[in-house]
Short mmCIF file of the C-alpha atoms (twelve columns), coordinates in Angstrom:
data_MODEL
# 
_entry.id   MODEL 
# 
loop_
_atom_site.group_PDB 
_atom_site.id 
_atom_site.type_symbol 
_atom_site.label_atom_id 
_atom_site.label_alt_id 
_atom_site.label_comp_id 
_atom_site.label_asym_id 
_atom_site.label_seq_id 
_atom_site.Cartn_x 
_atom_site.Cartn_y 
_atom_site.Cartn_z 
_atom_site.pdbx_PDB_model_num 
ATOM 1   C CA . UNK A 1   7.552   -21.272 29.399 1 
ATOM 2   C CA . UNK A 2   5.868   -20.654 26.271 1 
ATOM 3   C CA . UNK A 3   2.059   -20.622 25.628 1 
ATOM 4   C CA . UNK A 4   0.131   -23.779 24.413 1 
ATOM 5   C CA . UNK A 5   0.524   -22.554 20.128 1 
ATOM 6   C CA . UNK A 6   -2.746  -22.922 17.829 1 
ATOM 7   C CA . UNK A 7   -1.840  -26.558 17.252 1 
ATOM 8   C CA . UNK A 8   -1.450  -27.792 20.048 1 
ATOM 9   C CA . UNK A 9   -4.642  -26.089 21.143 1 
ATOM 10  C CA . UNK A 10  -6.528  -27.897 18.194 1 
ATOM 11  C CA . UNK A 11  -4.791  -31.446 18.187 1 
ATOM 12  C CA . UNK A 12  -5.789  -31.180 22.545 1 
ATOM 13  C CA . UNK A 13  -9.227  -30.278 21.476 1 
ATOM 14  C CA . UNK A 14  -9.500  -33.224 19.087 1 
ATOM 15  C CA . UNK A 15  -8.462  -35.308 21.523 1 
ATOM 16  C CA . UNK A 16  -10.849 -34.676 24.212 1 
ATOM 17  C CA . UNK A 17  -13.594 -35.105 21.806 1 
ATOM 18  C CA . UNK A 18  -14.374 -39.292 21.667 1 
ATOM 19  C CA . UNK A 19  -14.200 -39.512 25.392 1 
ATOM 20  C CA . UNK A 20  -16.795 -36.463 26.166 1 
ATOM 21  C CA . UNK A 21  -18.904 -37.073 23.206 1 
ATOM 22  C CA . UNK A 22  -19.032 -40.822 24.715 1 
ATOM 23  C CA . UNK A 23  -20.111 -39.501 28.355 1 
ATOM 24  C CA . UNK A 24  -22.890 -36.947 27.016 1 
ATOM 25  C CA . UNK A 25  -24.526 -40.115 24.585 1 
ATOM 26  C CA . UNK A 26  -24.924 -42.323 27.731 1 
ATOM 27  C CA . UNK A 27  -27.223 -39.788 28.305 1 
ATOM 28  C CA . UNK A 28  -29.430 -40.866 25.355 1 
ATOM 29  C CA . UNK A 29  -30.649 -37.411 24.651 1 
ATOM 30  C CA . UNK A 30  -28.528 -37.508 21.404 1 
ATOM 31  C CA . UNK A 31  -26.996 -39.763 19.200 1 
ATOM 32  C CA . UNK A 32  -24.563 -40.693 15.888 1 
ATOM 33  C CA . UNK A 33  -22.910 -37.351 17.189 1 
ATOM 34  C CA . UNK A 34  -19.575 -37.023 14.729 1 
ATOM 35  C CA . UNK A 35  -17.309 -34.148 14.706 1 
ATOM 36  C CA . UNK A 36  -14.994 -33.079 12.148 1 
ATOM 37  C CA . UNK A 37  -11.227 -32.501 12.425 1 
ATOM 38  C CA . UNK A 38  -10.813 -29.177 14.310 1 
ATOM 39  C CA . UNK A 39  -8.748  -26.273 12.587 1 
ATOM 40  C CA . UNK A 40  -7.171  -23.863 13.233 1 
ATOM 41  C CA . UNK A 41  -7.407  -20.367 11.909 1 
ATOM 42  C CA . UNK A 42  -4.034  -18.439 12.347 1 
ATOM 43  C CA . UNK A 43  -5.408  -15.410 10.537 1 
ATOM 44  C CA . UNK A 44  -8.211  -14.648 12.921 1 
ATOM 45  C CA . UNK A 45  -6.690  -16.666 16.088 1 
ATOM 46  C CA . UNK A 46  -9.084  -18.837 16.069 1 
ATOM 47  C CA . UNK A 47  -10.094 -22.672 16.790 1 
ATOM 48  C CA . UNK A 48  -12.874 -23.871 15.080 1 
ATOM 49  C CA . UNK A 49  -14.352 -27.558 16.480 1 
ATOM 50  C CA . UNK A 50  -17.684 -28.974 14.178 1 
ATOM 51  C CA . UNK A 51  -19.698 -31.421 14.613 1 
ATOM 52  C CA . UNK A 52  -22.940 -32.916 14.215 1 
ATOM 53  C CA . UNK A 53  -25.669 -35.083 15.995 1 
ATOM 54  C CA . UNK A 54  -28.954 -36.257 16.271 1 
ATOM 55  C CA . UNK A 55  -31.005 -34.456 19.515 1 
ATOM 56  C CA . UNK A 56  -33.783 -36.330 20.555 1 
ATOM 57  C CA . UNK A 57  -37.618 -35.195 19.161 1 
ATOM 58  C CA . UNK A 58  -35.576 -32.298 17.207 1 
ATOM 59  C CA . UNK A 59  -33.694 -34.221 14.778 1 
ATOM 60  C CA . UNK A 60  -30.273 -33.495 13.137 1 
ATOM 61  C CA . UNK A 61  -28.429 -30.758 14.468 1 
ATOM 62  C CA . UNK A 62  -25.153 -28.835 13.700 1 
ATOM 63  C CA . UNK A 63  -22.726 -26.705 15.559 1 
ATOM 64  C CA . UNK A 64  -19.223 -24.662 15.259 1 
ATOM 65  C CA . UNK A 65  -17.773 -23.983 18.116 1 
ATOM 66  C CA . UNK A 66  -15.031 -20.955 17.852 1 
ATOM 67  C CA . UNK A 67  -12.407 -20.693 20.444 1 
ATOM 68  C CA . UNK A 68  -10.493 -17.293 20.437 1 
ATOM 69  C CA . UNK A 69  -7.603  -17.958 22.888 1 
ATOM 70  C CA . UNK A 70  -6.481  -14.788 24.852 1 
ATOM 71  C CA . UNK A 71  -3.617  -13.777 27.517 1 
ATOM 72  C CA . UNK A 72  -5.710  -15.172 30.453 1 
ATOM 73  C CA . UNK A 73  -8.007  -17.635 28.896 1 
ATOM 74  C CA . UNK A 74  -10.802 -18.343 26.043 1 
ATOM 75  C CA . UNK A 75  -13.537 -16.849 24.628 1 
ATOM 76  C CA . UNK A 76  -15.897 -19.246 23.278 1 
ATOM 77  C CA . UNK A 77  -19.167 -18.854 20.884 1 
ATOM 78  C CA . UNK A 78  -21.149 -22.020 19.488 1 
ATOM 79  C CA . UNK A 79  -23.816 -21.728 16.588 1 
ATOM 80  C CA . UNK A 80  -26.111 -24.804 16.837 1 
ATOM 81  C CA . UNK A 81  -28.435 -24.664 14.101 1 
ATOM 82  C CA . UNK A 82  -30.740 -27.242 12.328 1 
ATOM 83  C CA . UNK A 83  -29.021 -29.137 9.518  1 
ATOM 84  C CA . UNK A 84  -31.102 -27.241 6.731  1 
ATOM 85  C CA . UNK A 85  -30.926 -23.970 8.119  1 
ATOM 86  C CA . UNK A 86  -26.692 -24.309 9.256  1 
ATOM 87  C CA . UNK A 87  -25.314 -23.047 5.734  1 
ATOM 88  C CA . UNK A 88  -27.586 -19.771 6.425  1 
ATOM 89  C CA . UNK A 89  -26.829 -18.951 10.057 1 
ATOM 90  C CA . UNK A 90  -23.053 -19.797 9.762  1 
ATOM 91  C CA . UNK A 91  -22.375 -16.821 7.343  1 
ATOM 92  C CA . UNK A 92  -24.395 -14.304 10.250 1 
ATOM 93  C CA . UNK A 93  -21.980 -16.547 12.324 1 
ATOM 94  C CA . UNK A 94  -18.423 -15.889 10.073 1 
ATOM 95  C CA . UNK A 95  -19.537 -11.996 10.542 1 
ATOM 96  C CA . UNK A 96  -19.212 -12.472 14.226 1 
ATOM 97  C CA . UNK A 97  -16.395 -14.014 14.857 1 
ATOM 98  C CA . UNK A 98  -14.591 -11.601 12.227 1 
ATOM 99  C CA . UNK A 99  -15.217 -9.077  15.197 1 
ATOM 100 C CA . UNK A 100 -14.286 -10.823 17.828 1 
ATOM 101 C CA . UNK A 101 -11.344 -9.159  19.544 1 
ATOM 102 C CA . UNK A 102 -9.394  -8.561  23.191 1 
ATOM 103 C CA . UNK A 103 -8.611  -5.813  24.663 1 
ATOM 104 C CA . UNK A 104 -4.777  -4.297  24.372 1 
ATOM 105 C CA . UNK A 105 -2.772  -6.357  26.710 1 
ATOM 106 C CA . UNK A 106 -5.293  -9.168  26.537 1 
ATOM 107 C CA . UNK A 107 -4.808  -10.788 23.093 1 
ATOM 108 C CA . UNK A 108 -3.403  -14.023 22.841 1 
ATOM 109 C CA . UNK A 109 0.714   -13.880 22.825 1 
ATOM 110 C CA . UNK A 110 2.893   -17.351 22.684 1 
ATOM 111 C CA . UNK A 111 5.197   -15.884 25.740 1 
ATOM 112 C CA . UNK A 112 2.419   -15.899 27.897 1 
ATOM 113 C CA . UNK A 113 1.743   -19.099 29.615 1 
ATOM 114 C CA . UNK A 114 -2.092  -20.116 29.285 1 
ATOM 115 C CA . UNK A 115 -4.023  -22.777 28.635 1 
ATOM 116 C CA . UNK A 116 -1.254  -25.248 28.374 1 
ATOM 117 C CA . UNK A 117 -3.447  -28.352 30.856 1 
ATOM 118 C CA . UNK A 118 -6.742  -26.685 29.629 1 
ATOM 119 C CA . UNK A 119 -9.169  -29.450 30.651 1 
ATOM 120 C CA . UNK A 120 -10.415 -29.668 26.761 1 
ATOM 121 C CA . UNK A 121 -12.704 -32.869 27.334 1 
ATOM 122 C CA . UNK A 122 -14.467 -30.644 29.788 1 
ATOM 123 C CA . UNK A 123 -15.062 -27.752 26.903 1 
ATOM 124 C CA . UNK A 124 -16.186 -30.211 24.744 1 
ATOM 125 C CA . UNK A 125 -19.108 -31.730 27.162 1 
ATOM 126 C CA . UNK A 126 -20.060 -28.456 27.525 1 
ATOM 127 C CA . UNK A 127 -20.204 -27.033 24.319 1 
ATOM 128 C CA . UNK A 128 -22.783 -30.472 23.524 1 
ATOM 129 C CA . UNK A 129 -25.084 -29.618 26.817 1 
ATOM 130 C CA . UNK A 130 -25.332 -26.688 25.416 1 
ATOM 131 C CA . UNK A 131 -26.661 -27.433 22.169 1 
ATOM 132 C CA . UNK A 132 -28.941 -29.653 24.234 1 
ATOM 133 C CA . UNK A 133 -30.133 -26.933 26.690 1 
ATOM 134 C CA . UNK A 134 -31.167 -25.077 23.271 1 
ATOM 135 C CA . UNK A 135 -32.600 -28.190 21.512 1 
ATOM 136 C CA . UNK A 136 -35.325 -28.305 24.105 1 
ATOM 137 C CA . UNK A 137 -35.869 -24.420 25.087 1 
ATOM 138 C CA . UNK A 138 -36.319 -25.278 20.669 1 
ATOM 139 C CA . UNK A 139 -38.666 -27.871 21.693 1 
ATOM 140 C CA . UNK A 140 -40.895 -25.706 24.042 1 
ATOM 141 C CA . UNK A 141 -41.622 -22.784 21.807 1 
ATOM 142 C CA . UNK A 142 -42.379 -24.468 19.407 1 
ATOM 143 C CA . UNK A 143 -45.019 -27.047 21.390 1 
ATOM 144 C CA . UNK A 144 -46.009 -23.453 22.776 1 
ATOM 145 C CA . UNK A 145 -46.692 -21.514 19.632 1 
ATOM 146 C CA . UNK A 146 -48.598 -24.936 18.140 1 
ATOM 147 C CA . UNK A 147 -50.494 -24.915 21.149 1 
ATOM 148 C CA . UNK A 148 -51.623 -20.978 21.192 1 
ATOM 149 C CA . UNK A 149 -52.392 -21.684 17.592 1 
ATOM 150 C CA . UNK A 150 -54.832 -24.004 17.878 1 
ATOM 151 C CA . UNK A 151 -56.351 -22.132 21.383 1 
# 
């Protein structure tokens, strides 16, 4: 049995998105969250999922989340940045994931079987708690810094 190829990973991905993005806004810490079609990047092996949203008392946030599928599973990395500062800190981010790499033996290979019934909706809610988590360590040094300002 063959491994799950880049589009299928992307079109599962996409899938999963409405229903987990759904879940994580009952939660009313964010809101209008939208995500763009994901791609897929054969060159670098890649799976790139964006989106947007609106994180309570920070404001409009973005994110790319890259998925680098290997033999045994994923590597994942997520830059969530401000809206205004995203076009900045996604070319630092671009750098990265140019270097991301597996180990011989360990790259991703369509004749091994993986991630095939990957739970993607569950990738997806966690990718957005996340961004969350960091909104409001955000959130706390900045309230921190204000406040040792004025002290």
């Amino acid at each position: 049995v063959n491994s799950a190829t880049f589009g299928e990973i992307a079109r599962n991905l996409d899938a999963s998105m409405p229903q987990a993005v759904e879940r994580i806004e009952d939660q009313d810490l964010l809101s209008n969250a939208q995500f763009d079609q994901v791609l897929s990047d054969s060159k670098r092996l890649l799976v790139l999922m964006p989106m947007s949203m609106d994180v309570a008392r920070v404001g409009p946030v973005r994110l790319m989340s890259a998925f680098k599928p290997g033999r045994a599973g994923l590597v994942q990395i997520t830059l969530y940045s401000t809206d205004a500062d995203f076009g900045v800190q996604y070319r630092e981010f671009d750098i990265l994931l140019d270097s991301l790499t597996f180990a011989p033996g360990y790259e991703y290979s369509t004749t091994v079987t993986v991630l095939r019934k990957f739970d993607w909706g569950r990738v997806v809610e966690r990718t957005i708690v996340g961004g969350l988590i960091g909104a409001v360590v955000g959130i706390l040094g900045y309230a921190f810094r204000r406040r040792n300002k004025t002290a």
